[in-house]
PDB file of C-alpha atoms in Angstrom:
ATOM      1  CA  MET A   1     -16.889  31.962  -7.921  1.00 58.00           C
ATOM      2  CA  GLU A   2     -15.717  30.628  -4.687  1.00 72.00           C
ATOM      3  CA  LYS A   3     -13.596  27.255  -4.724  1.00 78.00           C
ATOM      4  CA  PRO A   4     -15.687  23.941  -3.571  1.00 78.00           C
ATOM      5  CA  ALA A   5     -14.705  23.137   0.272  1.00 81.00           C
ATOM      6  CA  ILE A   6     -13.612  19.370  -1.051  1.00 80.00           C
ATOM      7  CA  LEU A   7     -10.642  20.935  -3.558  1.00 82.00           C
ATOM      8  CA  VAL A   8      -9.667  23.705  -0.862  1.00 84.00           C
ATOM      9  CA  MET A   9      -8.839  20.750   1.460  1.00 87.00           C
ATOM     10  CA  LYS A  10      -7.225  18.854  -0.896  1.00 86.00           C
ATOM     11  CA  ASP A  11      -4.656  21.659  -1.463  1.00 87.00           C
ATOM     12  CA  ILE A  12      -3.700  21.448   2.598  1.00 90.00           C
ATOM     13  CA  TYR A  13      -4.041  17.855   2.767  1.00 91.00           C
ATOM     14  CA  TYR A  14      -2.239  16.480  -0.126  1.00 92.00           C
ATOM     15  CA  PRO A  15       1.413  17.979   0.543  1.00 93.00           C
ATOM     16  CA  ILE A  16       0.960  17.142   4.323  1.00 94.00           C
ATOM     17  CA  VAL A  17       0.728  13.771   3.392  1.00 93.00           C
ATOM     18  CA  ALA A  18       3.350  13.715   0.647  1.00 93.00           C
ATOM     19  CA  ALA A  19       6.084  15.572   3.295  1.00 93.00           C
ATOM     20  CA  VAL A  20       5.072  13.160   6.023  1.00 93.00           C
ATOM     21  CA  GLY A  21       4.461  10.243   3.651  1.00 92.00           C
ATOM     22  CA  VAL A  22       8.285  10.915   1.846  1.00 93.00           C
ATOM     23  CA  LEU A  23       9.861  11.179   5.712  1.00 91.00           C
ATOM     24  CA  VAL A  24       8.644   8.041   7.652  1.00 91.00           C
ATOM     25  CA  ASN A  25       8.974   5.475   4.388  1.00 92.00           C
ATOM     26  CA  LEU A  26      12.450   6.091   4.016  1.00 91.00           C
ATOM     27  CA  VAL A  27      13.130   6.014   7.594  1.00 89.00           C
ATOM     28  CA  THR A  28      11.213   2.520   7.393  1.00 90.00           C
ATOM     29  CA  ILE A  29      13.101   1.120   4.908  1.00 91.00           C
ATOM     30  CA  ILE A  30      16.662   2.674   6.438  1.00 87.00           C
ATOM     31  CA  ILE A  31      15.418   0.903   9.893  1.00 88.00           C
ATOM     32  CA  LEU A  32      14.108  -2.433   8.248  1.00 88.00           C
ATOM     33  CA  CYS A  33      17.494  -2.931   5.937  1.00 86.00           C
ATOM     34  CA  ARG A  34      19.683  -2.201   9.115  1.00 80.00           C
ATOM     35  CA  ARG A  35      18.204  -5.522  10.618  1.00 80.00           C
ATOM     36  CA  LYS A  36      18.111  -4.785  14.233  1.00 80.00           C
ATOM     37  CA  CYS A  37      14.469  -5.457  14.571  1.00 80.00           C
ATOM     38  CA  ASP A  38      14.542  -9.165  15.559  1.00 79.00           C
ATOM     39  CA  LEU A  39      12.474  -9.900  12.673  1.00 81.00           C
ATOM     40  CA  SER A  40      12.796 -12.773  10.647  1.00 84.00           C
ATOM     41  CA  LYS A  41      13.781 -12.002   6.836  1.00 88.00           C
ATOM     42  CA  CYS A  42      10.640 -13.366   5.244  1.00 90.00           C
ATOM     43  CA  ILE A  43       9.093 -10.678   7.294  1.00 88.00           C
ATOM     44  CA  SER A  44      11.389  -8.379   7.057  1.00 89.00           C
ATOM     45  CA  ILE A  45      12.010  -8.358   3.056  1.00 92.00           C
ATOM     46  CA  TYR A  46       7.448  -8.048   3.292  1.00 93.00           C
ATOM     47  CA  MET A  47       7.730  -4.927   5.272  1.00 91.00           C
ATOM     48  CA  VAL A  48      10.757  -3.385   3.400  1.00 93.00           C
ATOM     49  CA  ALA A  49       8.769  -4.119   0.142  1.00 94.00           C
ATOM     50  CA  MET A  50       5.226  -2.248   1.407  1.00 92.00           C
ATOM     51  CA  ALA A  51       6.821   0.748   2.798  1.00 93.00           C
ATOM     52  CA  THR A  52       9.010   0.710  -0.681  1.00 94.00           C
ATOM     53  CA  ALA A  53       5.956   0.933  -2.805  1.00 94.00           C
ATOM     54  CA  ASP A  54       3.957   3.314  -0.007  1.00 93.00           C
ATOM     55  CA  LEU A  55       6.953   5.518  -0.751  1.00 94.00           C
ATOM     56  CA  LEU A  56       6.425   4.862  -4.855  1.00 94.00           C
ATOM     57  CA  VAL A  57       2.433   5.767  -4.320  1.00 94.00           C
ATOM     58  CA  VAL A  58       3.148   9.066  -2.464  1.00 94.00           C
ATOM     59  CA  PHE A  59       5.898   9.884  -4.685  1.00 94.00           C
ATOM     60  CA  ILE A  60       4.422   9.503  -8.533  1.00 93.00           C
ATOM     61  CA  ASN A  61       0.230   9.088  -7.276  1.00 91.00           C
ATOM     62  CA  VAL A  62       0.845  12.270  -4.399  1.00 93.00           C
ATOM     63  CA  ILE A  63       3.471  14.604  -5.246  1.00 93.00           C
ATOM     64  CA  VAL A  64       3.298  13.627  -9.305  1.00 91.00           C
ATOM     65  CA  GLY A  65      -0.184  13.203  -9.606  1.00 87.00           C
ATOM     66  CA  ARG A  66      -2.255  14.931  -7.207  1.00 88.00           C
ATOM     67  CA  ILE A  67      -0.257  18.226  -6.214  1.00 89.00           C
ATOM     68  CA  PHE A  68       2.249  19.114  -9.778  1.00 88.00           C
ATOM     69  CA  ASN A  69      -0.279  18.101 -12.246  1.00 82.00           C
ATOM     70  CA  TYR A  70      -2.327  20.389 -10.506  1.00 79.00           C
ATOM     71  CA  GLN A  71      -0.255  23.332  -9.371  1.00 80.00           C
ATOM     72  CA  PHE A  72       1.400  23.254 -12.453  1.00 79.00           C
ATOM     73  CA  PRO A  73      -0.999  22.438 -15.688  1.00 75.00           C
ATOM     74  CA  LEU A  74       1.096  23.477 -18.514  1.00 77.00           C
ATOM     75  CA  SER A  75       4.524  21.901 -17.476  1.00 81.00           C
ATOM     76  CA  PHE A  76       5.786  18.484 -19.186  1.00 84.00           C
ATOM     77  CA  LEU A  77       4.046  16.500 -16.956  1.00 83.00           C
ATOM     78  CA  SER A  78       0.862  18.074 -19.160  1.00 82.00           C
ATOM     79  CA  TYR A  79       1.769  16.194 -22.395  1.00 87.00           C
ATOM     80  CA  THR A  80      -0.686  13.535 -23.129  1.00 86.00           C
ATOM     81  CA  THR A  81       2.769  11.086 -23.246  1.00 87.00           C
ATOM     82  CA  VAL A  82       4.110  11.899 -19.883  1.00 89.00           C
ATOM     83  CA  CYS A  83       0.391  11.871 -18.637  1.00 88.00           C
ATOM     84  CA  ARG A  84      -0.362   8.355 -19.865  1.00 89.00           C
ATOM     85  CA  ILE A  85       3.079   7.299 -18.515  1.00 91.00           C
ATOM     86  CA  ILE A  86       2.133   9.006 -15.121  1.00 90.00           C
ATOM     87  CA  ILE A  87      -1.012   7.178 -14.818  1.00 89.00           C
ATOM     88  CA  TYR A  88       0.071   3.817 -15.543  1.00 91.00           C
ATOM     89  CA  ILE A  89       3.211   3.833 -13.288  1.00 93.00           C
ATOM     90  CA  GLY A  90       0.111   5.397 -10.395  1.00 90.00           C
ATOM     91  CA  SER A  91      -1.802   2.658 -10.808  1.00 90.00           C
ATOM     92  CA  VAL A  92       0.984   0.059 -10.696  1.00 93.00           C
ATOM     93  CA  ASN A  93       1.913   1.504  -7.849  1.00 93.00           C
ATOM     94  CA  LEU A  94      -1.682   1.166  -5.686  1.00 91.00           C
ATOM     95  CA  ASP A  95      -1.136  -2.637  -7.481  1.00 93.00           C
ATOM     96  CA  LEU A  96       1.947  -3.353  -5.781  1.00 94.00           C
ATOM     97  CA  SER A  97       0.667  -1.638  -2.104  1.00 91.00           C
ATOM     98  CA  VAL A  98      -2.128  -3.133  -1.769  1.00 91.00           C
ATOM     99  CA  TRP A  99      -0.809  -7.319  -3.014  1.00 94.00           C
ATOM    100  CA  PHE A 100       2.305  -6.519  -1.092  1.00 93.00           C
ATOM    101  CA  THR A 101      -0.129  -6.263   1.824  1.00 90.00           C
ATOM    102  CA  VAL A 102      -2.253  -8.819   1.153  1.00 92.00           C
ATOM    103  CA  SER A 103       1.002 -10.961   0.593  1.00 93.00           C
ATOM    104  CA  PHE A 104       2.429 -10.302   4.316  1.00 90.00           C
ATOM    105  CA  THR A 105      -1.026 -10.973   5.684  1.00 89.00           C
ATOM    106  CA  PHE A 106      -0.893 -14.253   3.429  1.00 93.00           C
ATOM    107  CA  ASP A 107       2.562 -15.307   5.251  1.00 91.00           C
ATOM    108  CA  ARG A 108       1.176 -14.602   8.509  1.00 86.00           C
ATOM    109  CA  PHE A 109      -1.550 -17.067   7.818  1.00 89.00           C
ATOM    110  CA  VAL A 110       1.297 -19.926   6.852  1.00 90.00           C
ATOM    111  CA  ALA A 111       3.317 -19.508   9.896  1.00 86.00           C
ATOM    112  CA  VAL A 112       0.177 -19.821  12.251  1.00 83.00           C
ATOM    113  CA  CYS A 113      -2.606 -21.870  10.638  1.00 85.00           C
ATOM    114  CA  PHE A 114       0.284 -24.585   8.703  1.00 87.00           C
ATOM    115  CA  GLN A 115       3.602 -25.241  10.714  1.00 82.00           C
ATOM    116  CA  LYS A 116       4.643 -27.864   8.458  1.00 85.00           C
ATOM    117  CA  LEU A 117       4.181 -25.816   5.382  1.00 89.00           C
ATOM    118  CA  LYS A 118       6.248 -22.924   7.071  1.00 87.00           C
ATOM    119  CA  ALA A 119       8.898 -24.157   7.146  1.00 87.00           C
ATOM    120  CA  ARG A 120       8.943 -24.559   3.353  1.00 89.00           C
ATOM    121  CA  TYR A 121       7.258 -20.991   2.345  1.00 91.00           C
ATOM    122  CA  CYS A 122       7.912 -18.600   5.294  1.00 89.00           C
ATOM    123  CA  THR A 123      11.724 -18.322   3.687  1.00 92.00           C
ATOM    124  CA  ALA A 124      13.364 -14.865   2.502  1.00 91.00           C
ATOM    125  CA  ARG A 125      13.725 -16.645  -1.009  1.00 92.00           C
ATOM    126  CA  ASN A 126      10.070 -17.320  -1.747  1.00 93.00           C
ATOM    127  CA  ALA A 127       9.398 -14.055   0.035  1.00 94.00           C
ATOM    128  CA  GLY A 128      11.283 -12.308  -3.468  1.00 94.00           C
ATOM    129  CA  VAL A 129       9.517 -14.797  -5.375  1.00 95.00           C
ATOM    130  CA  VAL A 130       5.918 -13.931  -4.420  1.00 95.00           C
ATOM    131  CA  ILE A 131       7.025  -9.888  -4.878  1.00 96.00           C
ATOM    132  CA  THR A 132       8.485 -10.039  -7.810  1.00 96.00           C
ATOM    133  CA  VAL A 133       5.706 -12.319  -9.423  1.00 96.00           C
ATOM    134  CA  PHE A 134       3.463  -9.630  -8.301  1.00 95.00           C
ATOM    135  CA  CYS A 135       5.188  -6.378 -10.157  1.00 95.00           C
ATOM    136  CA  PHE A 136       5.206  -9.038 -13.208  1.00 95.00           C
ATOM    137  CA  LEU A 137       1.593  -9.210 -12.802  1.00 93.00           C
ATOM    138  CA  SER A 138       0.956  -5.172 -12.077  1.00 93.00           C
ATOM    139  CA  PHE A 139       3.245  -3.860 -15.079  1.00 93.00           C
ATOM    140  CA  LEU A 140       1.273  -6.443 -17.328  1.00 93.00           C
ATOM    141  CA  LYS A 141      -2.142  -6.176 -15.835  1.00 90.00           C
ATOM    142  CA  ASN A 142      -1.831  -1.572 -15.976  1.00 90.00           C
ATOM    143  CA  ILE A 143      -0.895  -2.428 -19.818  1.00 89.00           C
ATOM    144  CA  ARG A 144      -4.924  -0.967 -20.756  1.00 83.00           C
ATOM    145  CA  PHE A 145      -4.040   2.337 -19.192  1.00 81.00           C
ATOM    146  CA  PHE A 146      -2.154   3.464 -21.995  1.00 81.00           C
ATOM    147  CA  PHE A 147      -4.842   2.766 -24.287  1.00 79.00           C
ATOM    148  CA  ALA A 148      -7.574   3.995 -22.235  1.00 82.00           C
ATOM    149  CA  TYR A 149      -6.906   7.717 -22.478  1.00 84.00           C
ATOM    150  CA  GLU A 150      -7.140  10.412 -24.583  1.00 84.00           C
ATOM    151  CA  PRO A 151      -5.390  14.211 -25.705  1.00 85.00           C
ATOM    152  CA  GLU A 152      -7.925  16.582 -23.961  1.00 82.00           C
ATOM    153  CA  GLN A 153      -6.410  18.846 -26.963  1.00 84.00           C
ATOM    154  CA  ILE A 154      -3.938  19.363 -29.452  1.00 83.00           C
ATOM    155  CA  ILE A 155      -1.986  22.786 -29.600  1.00 81.00           C
ATOM    156  CA  ASN A 156       0.154  23.325 -33.014  1.00 81.00           C
ATOM    157  CA  LYS A 157       0.470  19.489 -33.181  1.00 80.00           C
ATOM    158  CA  VAL A 158       1.389  18.563 -29.741  1.00 82.00           C
ATOM    159  CA  GLN A 159      -1.152  16.607 -27.699  1.00 83.00           C
ATOM    160  CA  TRP A 160      -1.926  18.057 -24.333  1.00 82.00           C
ATOM    161  CA  GLY A 161      -3.460  16.420 -20.728  1.00 80.00           C
ATOM    162  CA  CYS A 162      -5.076  13.366 -20.664  1.00 82.00           C
ATOM    163  CA  GLN A 163      -8.521  12.597 -20.282  1.00 80.00           C
ATOM    164  CA  ALA A 164     -10.582   9.167 -19.971  1.00 78.00           C
ATOM    165  CA  SER A 165     -11.933   7.897 -23.718  1.00 79.00           C
ATOM    166  CA  VAL A 166     -15.456   7.937 -23.204  1.00 77.00           C
ATOM    167  CA  ASP A 167     -15.422   5.469 -26.556  1.00 80.00           C
ATOM    168  CA  PHE A 168     -13.402   2.489 -24.615  1.00 78.00           C
ATOM    169  CA  PHE A 169     -15.000   3.330 -20.982  1.00 76.00           C
ATOM    170  CA  SER A 170     -18.640   2.918 -22.526  1.00 79.00           C
ATOM    171  CA  SER A 171     -17.723   0.117 -24.287  1.00 82.00           C
ATOM    172  CA  PRO A 172     -18.669  -3.065 -23.040  1.00 86.00           C
ATOM    173  CA  LEU A 173     -14.718  -3.519 -22.645  1.00 84.00           C
ATOM    174  CA  GLY A 174     -14.250  -0.745 -20.606  1.00 80.00           C
ATOM    175  CA  ILE A 175     -17.384  -1.493 -18.799  1.00 80.00           C
ATOM    176  CA  ALA A 176     -15.880  -4.422 -17.906  1.00 84.00           C
ATOM    177  CA  TRP A 177     -12.143  -3.333 -17.630  1.00 83.00           C
ATOM    178  CA  VAL A 178     -13.407  -0.561 -14.809  1.00 79.00           C
ATOM    179  CA  TRP A 179     -15.444  -3.810 -12.221  1.00 81.00           C
ATOM    180  CA  PHE A 180     -12.025  -6.091 -12.873  1.00 86.00           C
ATOM    181  CA  HIS A 181      -9.639  -3.431 -11.912  1.00 82.00           C
ATOM    182  CA  SER A 182     -12.085  -2.418  -8.964  1.00 80.00           C
ATOM    183  CA  THR A 183     -12.234  -6.085  -8.056  1.00 85.00           C
ATOM    184  CA  TRP A 184      -8.412  -6.300  -8.448  1.00 88.00           C
ATOM    185  CA  VAL A 185      -7.419  -3.248  -6.159  1.00 85.00           C
ATOM    186  CA  VAL A 186     -10.651  -3.474  -3.371  1.00 83.00           C
ATOM    187  CA  TRP A 187     -12.620  -6.258  -3.003  1.00 85.00           C
ATOM    188  CA  LEU A 188     -10.515  -9.673  -3.824  1.00 91.00           C
ATOM    189  CA  PRO A 189      -7.848  -8.250  -1.582  1.00 90.00           C
ATOM    190  CA  PHE A 190     -10.664  -7.466   1.111  1.00 86.00           C
ATOM    191  CA  THR A 191     -12.056 -10.708   0.814  1.00 89.00           C
ATOM    192  CA  LEU A 192      -8.581 -12.423   0.787  1.00 91.00           C
ATOM    193  CA  ILE A 193      -7.184 -10.218   4.268  1.00 88.00           C
ATOM    194  CA  VAL A 194     -10.721 -10.783   5.944  1.00 86.00           C
ATOM    195  CA  SER A 195     -10.280 -14.669   5.214  1.00 90.00           C
ATOM    196  CA  PHE A 196      -6.733 -15.147   6.268  1.00 89.00           C
ATOM    197  CA  ASN A 197      -7.614 -12.702   9.259  1.00 85.00           C
ATOM    198  CA  CYS A 198     -10.442 -15.329  10.532  1.00 84.00           C
ATOM    199  CA  SER A 199      -8.829 -18.066  10.073  1.00 87.00           C
ATOM    200  CA  THR A 200      -5.711 -16.966  11.675  1.00 83.00           C
ATOM    201  CA  ILE A 201      -7.643 -16.102  14.454  1.00 80.00           C
ATOM    202  CA  GLY A 202      -9.487 -19.268  14.966  1.00 81.00           C
ATOM    203  CA  HIS A 203      -6.433 -21.234  14.575  1.00 81.00           C
ATOM    204  CA  ILE A 204      -4.884 -19.216  17.319  1.00 78.00           C
ATOM    205  CA  LEU A 205      -7.670 -19.752  19.838  1.00 76.00           C
ATOM    206  CA  VAL A 206      -7.824 -23.372  19.601  1.00 79.00           C
ATOM    207  CA  ALA A 207      -4.123 -23.017  19.941  1.00 74.00           C
ATOM    208  CA  ASN A 208      -3.749 -20.887  23.116  1.00 71.00           C
ATOM    209  CA  ARG A 209      -6.452 -22.642  25.032  1.00 76.00           C
ATOM    210  CA  ILE A 210      -4.693 -25.975  23.838  1.00 76.00           C
ATOM    211  CA  ARG A 211      -1.993 -24.691  25.363  1.00 68.00           C
ATOM    212  CA  ARG A 212      -2.817 -23.515  28.563  1.00 70.00           C
ATOM    213  CA  LYS A 213      -4.516 -26.979  29.272  1.00 72.00           C
ATOM    214  CA  LEU A 214      -1.087 -28.521  28.531  1.00 70.00           C
ATOM    215  CA  ARG A 215       1.074 -25.811  30.977  1.00 64.00           C
ATOM    216  CA  GLY A 216      -1.549 -26.594  33.316  1.00 62.00           C
ATOM    217  CA  ASN A 217      -3.177 -23.686  36.333  1.00 54.00           C
ATOM    218  CA  ARG A 218       0.270 -22.874  37.427  1.00 53.00           C
ATOM    219  CA  SER A 219       0.158 -20.311  40.109  1.00 46.00           C
ATOM    220  CA  ASP A 220       3.667 -18.515  39.093  1.00 47.00           C
ATOM    221  CA  ASN A 221       3.887 -15.588  36.587  1.00 45.00           C
ATOM    222  CA  ARG A 222       6.492 -17.295  34.809  1.00 46.00           C
ATOM    223  CA  SER A 223       5.417 -15.783  31.053  1.00 52.00           C
ATOM    224  CA  ASP A 224       5.226 -18.044  27.969  1.00 59.00           C
ATOM    225  CA  SER A 225       7.730 -17.037  25.928  1.00 64.00           C
ATOM    226  CA  GLU A 226       5.943 -18.528  22.332  1.00 63.00           C
ATOM    227  CA  MET A 227       2.291 -17.219  23.396  1.00 65.00           C
ATOM    228  CA  GLU A 228       4.261 -13.774  23.728  1.00 67.00           C
ATOM    229  CA  ASN A 229       5.956 -13.452  20.778  1.00 65.00           C
ATOM    230  CA  ARG A 230       2.775 -15.058  19.088  1.00 66.00           C
ATOM    231  CA  ARG A 231       0.694 -12.033  20.507  1.00 70.00           C
ATOM    232  CA  LYS A 232       3.201  -9.296  19.073  1.00 69.00           C
ATOM    233  CA  SER A 233       3.424 -11.197  15.324  1.00 68.00           C
ATOM    234  CA  ILE A 234      -0.572 -10.819  15.607  1.00 74.00           C
ATOM    235  CA  ILE A 235      -1.108  -7.493  16.566  1.00 77.00           C
ATOM    236  CA  LEU A 236       1.448  -6.554  14.172  1.00 74.00           C
ATOM    237  CA  LEU A 237      -0.519  -8.180  11.170  1.00 74.00           C
ATOM    238  CA  PHE A 238      -3.535  -7.805  12.659  1.00 77.00           C
ATOM    239  CA  THR A 239      -3.110  -3.554  13.250  1.00 82.00           C
ATOM    240  CA  VAL A 240      -1.343  -3.493   9.278  1.00 80.00           C
ATOM    241  CA  SER A 241      -4.216  -5.612   7.485  1.00 79.00           C
ATOM    242  CA  GLY A 242      -7.351  -3.907   9.928  1.00 80.00           C
ATOM    243  CA  SER A 243      -6.169  -0.179   9.162  1.00 82.00           C
ATOM    244  CA  PHE A 244      -5.606  -1.168   5.459  1.00 81.00           C
ATOM    245  CA  ILE A 245      -9.061  -1.917   5.158  1.00 81.00           C
ATOM    246  CA  LEU A 246     -10.645   0.789   7.418  1.00 81.00           C
ATOM    247  CA  LEU A 247      -8.854   3.247   5.495  1.00 83.00           C
ATOM    248  CA  TRP A 248     -10.004   2.027   2.169  1.00 83.00           C
ATOM    249  CA  LEU A 249     -13.217   0.805   3.097  1.00 79.00           C
ATOM    250  CA  THR A 250     -14.948   4.689   2.172  1.00 76.00           C
ATOM    251  CA  VAL A 251     -13.606   4.875  -1.423  1.00 74.00           C
ATOM    252  CA  ALA A 252     -14.609   1.108  -1.834  1.00 72.00           C
ATOM    253  CA  LEU A 253     -18.361   1.679  -0.778  1.00 73.00           C
ATOM    254  CA  SER A 254     -17.883   4.683  -2.965  1.00 68.00           C
ATOM    255  CA  LEU A 255     -17.108   2.898  -5.750  1.00 65.00           C
ATOM    256  CA  VAL A 256     -20.663   0.941  -5.627  1.00 60.00           C
ATOM    257  CA  VAL A 257     -22.752   4.051  -5.337  1.00 60.00           C
ATOM    258  CA  THR A 258     -20.781   6.188  -7.831  1.00 56.00           C
ATOM    259  CA  ARG A 259     -18.591   4.268 -10.500  1.00 50.00           C
ATOM    260  CA  LEU A 260     -15.794   6.084 -10.234  1.00 48.00           C
ATOM    261  CA  THR A 261     -12.895   4.536  -9.745  1.00 49.00           C
ATOM    262  CA  SER A 262      -9.036   5.901 -10.329  1.00 46.00           C
ATOM    263  CA  THR A 263      -9.182   4.906 -13.938  1.00 43.00           C
ATOM    264  CA  ASN A 264     -11.428   7.435 -15.402  1.00 44.00           C
ATOM    265  CA  TYR A 265     -11.846  11.513 -14.041  1.00 48.00           C
ATOM    266  CA  TYR A 266     -15.188  13.371 -12.719  1.00 50.00           C
ATOM    267  CA  ARG A 267     -16.263  15.602 -14.794  1.00 51.00           C
ATOM    268  CA  GLY A 268     -19.380  16.742 -12.942  1.00 55.00           C
ATOM    269  CA  ASP A 269     -20.545  19.331 -10.345  1.00 63.00           C
ATOM    270  CA  ARG A 270     -17.608  19.243  -8.060  1.00 68.00           C
ATOM    271  CA  THR A 271     -20.070  19.672  -5.050  1.00 71.00           C
ATOM    272  CA  ALA A 272     -22.227  16.577  -5.609  1.00 72.00           C
ATOM    273  CA  PRO A 273     -21.874  13.778  -2.923  1.00 72.00           C
ATOM    274  CA  GLY A 274     -20.657  11.155  -4.824  1.00 69.00           C
ATOM    275  CA  TYR A 275     -17.792  13.209  -5.504  1.00 75.00           C
ATOM    276  CA  ILE A 276     -17.032  14.197  -2.256  1.00 79.00           C
ATOM    277  CA  ALA A 277     -17.849  10.603  -1.158  1.00 77.00           C
ATOM    278  CA  TYR A 278     -14.970   8.958  -3.511  1.00 77.00           C
ATOM    279  CA  GLU A 279     -12.418  12.142  -2.606  1.00 82.00           C
ATOM    280  CA  THR A 280     -12.842  11.312   0.901  1.00 84.00           C
ATOM    281  CA  GLY A 281     -11.781   7.901   0.180  1.00 82.00           C
ATOM    282  CA  THR A 282      -9.064   8.739  -1.828  1.00 85.00           C
ATOM    283  CA  CYS A 283      -7.969  10.798   0.585  1.00 87.00           C
ATOM    284  CA  LEU A 284      -8.353   7.780   3.459  1.00 86.00           C
ATOM    285  CA  LYS A 285      -6.949   5.637   0.583  1.00 87.00           C
ATOM    286  CA  TYR A 286      -3.524   7.456   0.517  1.00 90.00           C
ATOM    287  CA  LEU A 287      -2.995   8.074   4.005  1.00 88.00           C
ATOM    288  CA  SER A 288      -2.921   4.201   4.785  1.00 86.00           C
ATOM    289  CA  CYS A 289       0.428   4.729   2.777  1.00 88.00           C
ATOM    290  CA  ILE A 290       1.657   7.145   5.491  1.00 88.00           C
ATOM    291  CA  GLN A 291       0.453   4.006   8.173  1.00 84.00           C
ATOM    292  CA  ASN A 292       2.125   0.942   8.661  1.00 82.00           C
ATOM    293  CA  PRO A 293       5.937   3.139   9.774  1.00 82.00           C
ATOM    294  CA  CYS A 294       2.926   4.261  12.566  1.00 81.00           C
ATOM    295  CA  ILE A 295       1.945   0.734  13.174  1.00 82.00           C
ATOM    296  CA  TYR A 296       5.537  -0.522  13.615  1.00 79.00           C
ATOM    297  CA  VAL A 297       6.540   2.379  16.143  1.00 76.00           C
ATOM    298  CA  ALA A 298       3.360   1.590  17.980  1.00 73.00           C
ATOM    299  CA  THR A 299       3.698  -1.863  18.341  1.00 74.00           C
ATOM    300  CA  GLN A 300       7.420  -2.752  17.895  1.00 76.00           C
ATOM    301  CA  ARG A 301       9.880  -1.980  20.976  1.00 80.00           C
ATOM    302  CA  LYS A 302      12.762  -2.434  18.799  1.00 82.00           C
ATOM    303  CA  PHE A 303      11.653  -0.707  16.221  1.00 84.00           C
ATOM    304  CA  ARG A 304      11.467   1.966  18.369  1.00 82.00           C
ATOM    305  CA  GLU A 305      14.581   1.432  19.780  1.00 83.00           C
ATOM    306  CA  GLU A 306      16.165   2.045  16.044  1.00 82.00           C
ATOM    307  CA  LEU A 307      14.338   4.909  15.005  1.00 81.00           C
ATOM    308  CA  LYS A 308      15.466   6.700  18.372  1.00 82.00           C
ATOM    309  CA  ASN A 309      19.033   5.302  16.476  1.00 78.00           C
ATOM    310  CA  VAL A 310      18.240   6.917  13.609  1.00 74.00           C
ATOM    311  CA  LEU A 311      16.536  10.009  14.684  1.00 74.00           C
ATOM    312  CA  LYS A 312      20.038  10.458  16.971  1.00 71.00           C
ATOM    313  CA  SER A 313      22.752  10.487  14.575  1.00 66.00           C
ATOM    314  CA  PRO A 314      20.955  10.526  11.368  1.00 59.00           C
ATOM    315  CA  TRP A 315      24.156  11.692   9.419  1.00 59.00           C
ATOM    316  CA  ALA A 316      26.051   9.228  10.645  1.00 56.00           C
ATOM    317  CA  VAL A 317      23.487   6.056  10.287  1.00 55.00           C
ATOM    318  CA  ILE A 318      22.731   6.690   6.123  1.00 59.00           C
ATOM    319  CA  PRO A 319      26.339   6.709   4.930  1.00 64.00           C
ATOM    320  CA  ARG A 320      26.783   3.109   6.769  1.00 62.00           C
ATOM    321  CA  PHE A 321      23.405   2.165   5.275  1.00 60.00           C
ATOM    322  CA  VAL A 322      24.680   2.975   2.149  1.00 64.00           C
ATOM    323  CA  ARG A 323      28.142   1.043   2.459  1.00 66.00           C
ATOM    324  CA  LYS A 324      26.293  -2.181   3.751  1.00 61.00           C
ATOM    325  CA  CYS A 325      23.542  -2.236   0.600  1.00 60.00           C
ATOM    326  CA  ARG A 326      27.187  -1.720  -1.677  1.00 60.00           C
ATOM    327  CA  TYR A 327      28.710  -4.846  -0.693  1.00 56.00           C
ATOM    328  CA  ASN A 328      25.504  -7.091   0.491  1.00 56.00           C
TER     329      ASN A 328
END
C-alpha cells in the first residue's frame, strides 16, 4: 500500500527541523549568555528562556515524539508510563514556548507604553519571576494528561503505547478540557499578542509624531538615536510575535474545523483534508521553534557579529561559556 504523501513529507521534514532546531537554539543560548549583544538583562533573559523552551520542544516533541516514537515503535519509549511522561513534558514545553513569547511581548509593551512602570517592571528580577510563574502554571495545568491516556495494548501484563481515552475525551469534562487547553495555547496568546502589539504601534506613532514636532523641521541629516533604538526594538518585537502568529495560524484554524489537538490522536483516513490541514499546521508550529534565531540574525547587528565569532572559534567559545556559567 502506497504511503500517504503527508506521512512521506513528515519523514523528511521532522529530521531537518530537529537538526536545525538543536543547532540554532544552542548557538543562540551561548551567544545571549555571553551578554555582548547590547541588550538589557531583562530582554536577554526572555530571549534565553524562549530559546531554551524552543530547544526543549525540538528535543522532546520533535526528536522523541515525532521521530524516535515513530521509527522505533517497540522501544522503551513505547511503555505506557514513559509515553505519558513524554506527552506531559511535550505539552509543558509547548506551553512555555508560547507563553514566554507572550511575556516578552508584554514586557516590550510596558517598556514602550508605560515609562513610569518600566523602571519597576522591566527588570531582570521580574523577568525571572514571570518565567518561574509560567513554569509552575504549565507543570500544574498539564497534570491532566497523565489521566487522559490509556494503554494501546497489554502484553504479558506490560502496558504498551498510549492512546487518548475515548471515555475521557467524549465526556463533558474532557471536551471542556480540550477547549480550555486549545484556548490557553492558541487563542488567548493570539489575542494578547495582537492586543499588545496594536497598543504598542499606536503609542509609537503618537510618540514619534510628537517628537518630530518638538525637534522641528531640521535640514541636517543627524539621526535621532532614541527613535533609532526604538525602531530596532520594535522590529525585533514585531518580527518575533508576528512570525509566531503566522506559523501557528494554520493549526489554530484547523482546530476550529477538525477539533483535532495535540491532546488526542487521529484514527481516521490519513488522506482526509482535515487531517492534512492539521498536520501541516503542526509542521509549521514546530517550525516556529527555529524562527527566533533567524530573526535575531536578520535584525540584530551585534548578534550577527557574535555569531561570526562563535562560528570562527567554536572550541574556544564553549569552554569560556561553561566557565562563565559556573562562576556566575
